[in-house]
Coordinates of C-alpha atoms in Angstrom, one line a residue:
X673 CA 111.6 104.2 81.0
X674 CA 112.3 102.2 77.4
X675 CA 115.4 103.6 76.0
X676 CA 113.7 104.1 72.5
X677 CA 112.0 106.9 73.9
X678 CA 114.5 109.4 75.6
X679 CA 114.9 111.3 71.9
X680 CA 111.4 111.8 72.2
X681 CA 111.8 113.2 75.5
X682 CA 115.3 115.4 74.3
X683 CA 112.9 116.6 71.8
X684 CA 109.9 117.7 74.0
X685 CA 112.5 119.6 76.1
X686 CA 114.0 121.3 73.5
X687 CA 110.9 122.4 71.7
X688 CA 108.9 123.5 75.0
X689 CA 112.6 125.6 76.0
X690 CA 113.4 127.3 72.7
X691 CA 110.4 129.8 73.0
X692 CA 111.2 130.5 76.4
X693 CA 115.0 130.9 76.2
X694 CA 115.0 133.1 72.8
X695 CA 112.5 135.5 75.0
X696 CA 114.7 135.8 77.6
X697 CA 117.5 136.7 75.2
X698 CA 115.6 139.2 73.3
X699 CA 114.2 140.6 76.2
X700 CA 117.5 141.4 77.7
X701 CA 119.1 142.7 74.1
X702 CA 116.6 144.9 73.3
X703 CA 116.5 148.6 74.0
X704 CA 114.0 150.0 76.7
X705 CA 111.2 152.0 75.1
X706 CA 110.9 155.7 76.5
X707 CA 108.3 156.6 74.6
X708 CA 105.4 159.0 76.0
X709 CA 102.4 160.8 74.4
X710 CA 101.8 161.1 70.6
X711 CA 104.4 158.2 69.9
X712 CA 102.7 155.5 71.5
X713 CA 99.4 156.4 69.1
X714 CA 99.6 154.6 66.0
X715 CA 100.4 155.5 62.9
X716 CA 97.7 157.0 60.7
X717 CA 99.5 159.5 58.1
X718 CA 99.3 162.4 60.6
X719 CA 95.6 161.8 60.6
X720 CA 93.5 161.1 63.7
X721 CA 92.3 157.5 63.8
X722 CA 88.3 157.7 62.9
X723 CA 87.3 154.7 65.2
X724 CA 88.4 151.6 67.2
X725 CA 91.2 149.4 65.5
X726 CA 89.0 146.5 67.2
X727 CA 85.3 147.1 65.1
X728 CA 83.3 144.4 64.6
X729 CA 83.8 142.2 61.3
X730 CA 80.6 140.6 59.1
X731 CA 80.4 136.8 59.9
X732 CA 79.9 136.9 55.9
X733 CA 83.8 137.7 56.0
X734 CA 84.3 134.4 58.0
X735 CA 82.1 132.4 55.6
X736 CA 84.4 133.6 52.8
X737 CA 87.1 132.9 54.1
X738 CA 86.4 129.6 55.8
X739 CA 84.7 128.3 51.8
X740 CA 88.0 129.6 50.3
X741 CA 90.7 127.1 52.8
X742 CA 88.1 124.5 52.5
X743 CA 87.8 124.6 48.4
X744 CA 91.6 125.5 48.2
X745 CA 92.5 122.3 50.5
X746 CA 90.2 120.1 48.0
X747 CA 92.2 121.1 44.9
X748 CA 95.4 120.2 47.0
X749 CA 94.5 116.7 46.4
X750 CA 94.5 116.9 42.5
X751 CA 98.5 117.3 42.6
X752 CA 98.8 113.7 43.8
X753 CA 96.2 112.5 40.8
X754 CA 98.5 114.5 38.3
X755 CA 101.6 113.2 39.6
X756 CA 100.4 109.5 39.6
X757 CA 98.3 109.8 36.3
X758 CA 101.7 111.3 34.6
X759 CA 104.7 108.8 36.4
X760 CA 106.5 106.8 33.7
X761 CA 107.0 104.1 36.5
X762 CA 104.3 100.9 35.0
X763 CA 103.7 100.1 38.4
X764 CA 102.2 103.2 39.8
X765 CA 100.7 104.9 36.5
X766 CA 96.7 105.0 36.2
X767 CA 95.4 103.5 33.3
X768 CA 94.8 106.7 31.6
X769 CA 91.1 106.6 31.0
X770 CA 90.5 105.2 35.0
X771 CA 92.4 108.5 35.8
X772 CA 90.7 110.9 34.1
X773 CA 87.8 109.6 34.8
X774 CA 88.7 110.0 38.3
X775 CA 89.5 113.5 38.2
X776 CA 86.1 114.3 36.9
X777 CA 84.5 112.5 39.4
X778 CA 86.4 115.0 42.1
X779 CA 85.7 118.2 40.0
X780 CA 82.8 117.5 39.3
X781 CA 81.8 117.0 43.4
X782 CA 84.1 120.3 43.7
X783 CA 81.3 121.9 40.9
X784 CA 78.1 120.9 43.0
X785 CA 79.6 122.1 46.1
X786 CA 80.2 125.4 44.4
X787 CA 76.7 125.6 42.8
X788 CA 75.1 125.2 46.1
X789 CA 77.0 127.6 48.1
X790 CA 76.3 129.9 45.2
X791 CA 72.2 128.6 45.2
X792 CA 72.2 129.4 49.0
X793 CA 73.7 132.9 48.7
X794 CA 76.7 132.3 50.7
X795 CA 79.0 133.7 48.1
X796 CA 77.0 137.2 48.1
X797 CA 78.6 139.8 49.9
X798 CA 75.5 141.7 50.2

């Protein structure tokens, strides 16, 4: 085995025995639970719990969710575009009209996407 790669393998170890060791610890630190009857119910304001805590969710929930990380994770990538279109270093700045241009470009891709969605009803909770 190469030398080079023994941290890698210090590294693997550690990270696959720091879960394991800290629940061993915390399992022998922590108090043992005696509860019985109403105190194992949860908590609901002194009032009884209408249904199942595990009821079924609308996929439209799912959709909304799912079109909110992937639209969030696209204007991520405008931070980079800002940072390089406002550097005073000459060797990385965008020539200011090539820059804004670009940025259009990528909202304007970021607009469509949202028209459509809207134009196929996915962003209708009804």
């Amino acid at each position: 085995m190469p030398t080079q790669y023994i941290p890698i393998l210090i590294f693997a170890v550690l990270a696959a025995a720091v879960p394991g060791v800290t629940l061993l610890l915390f399992k022998a630190i922590r108090p043992d639970s005696r509860a019985v009857g109403a105190k194992l119910k949860p908590y609901e304001c002194g009032v009884p719990a209408e249904s199942d805590s595990r009821g079924r969710y609308s996929v439209r929930f799912y959709i909304i969710a799912i079109l909110f990380v992937i639209f969030d994770v696209e204007t991520i990538f405008l931070f980079p575009w800002a940072v390089l279109f406002s550097t005073r270093e000459p060797n990385f700045r965008l020539a200011p009209l090539f820059g804004l241009a670009s940025m259009f470009v990528f909202l304007g891709i970021l607009v469509i996407g949202y028209v459509w969605l809207y134009r196929k009803g996915a962003l209708e909770w009804v």
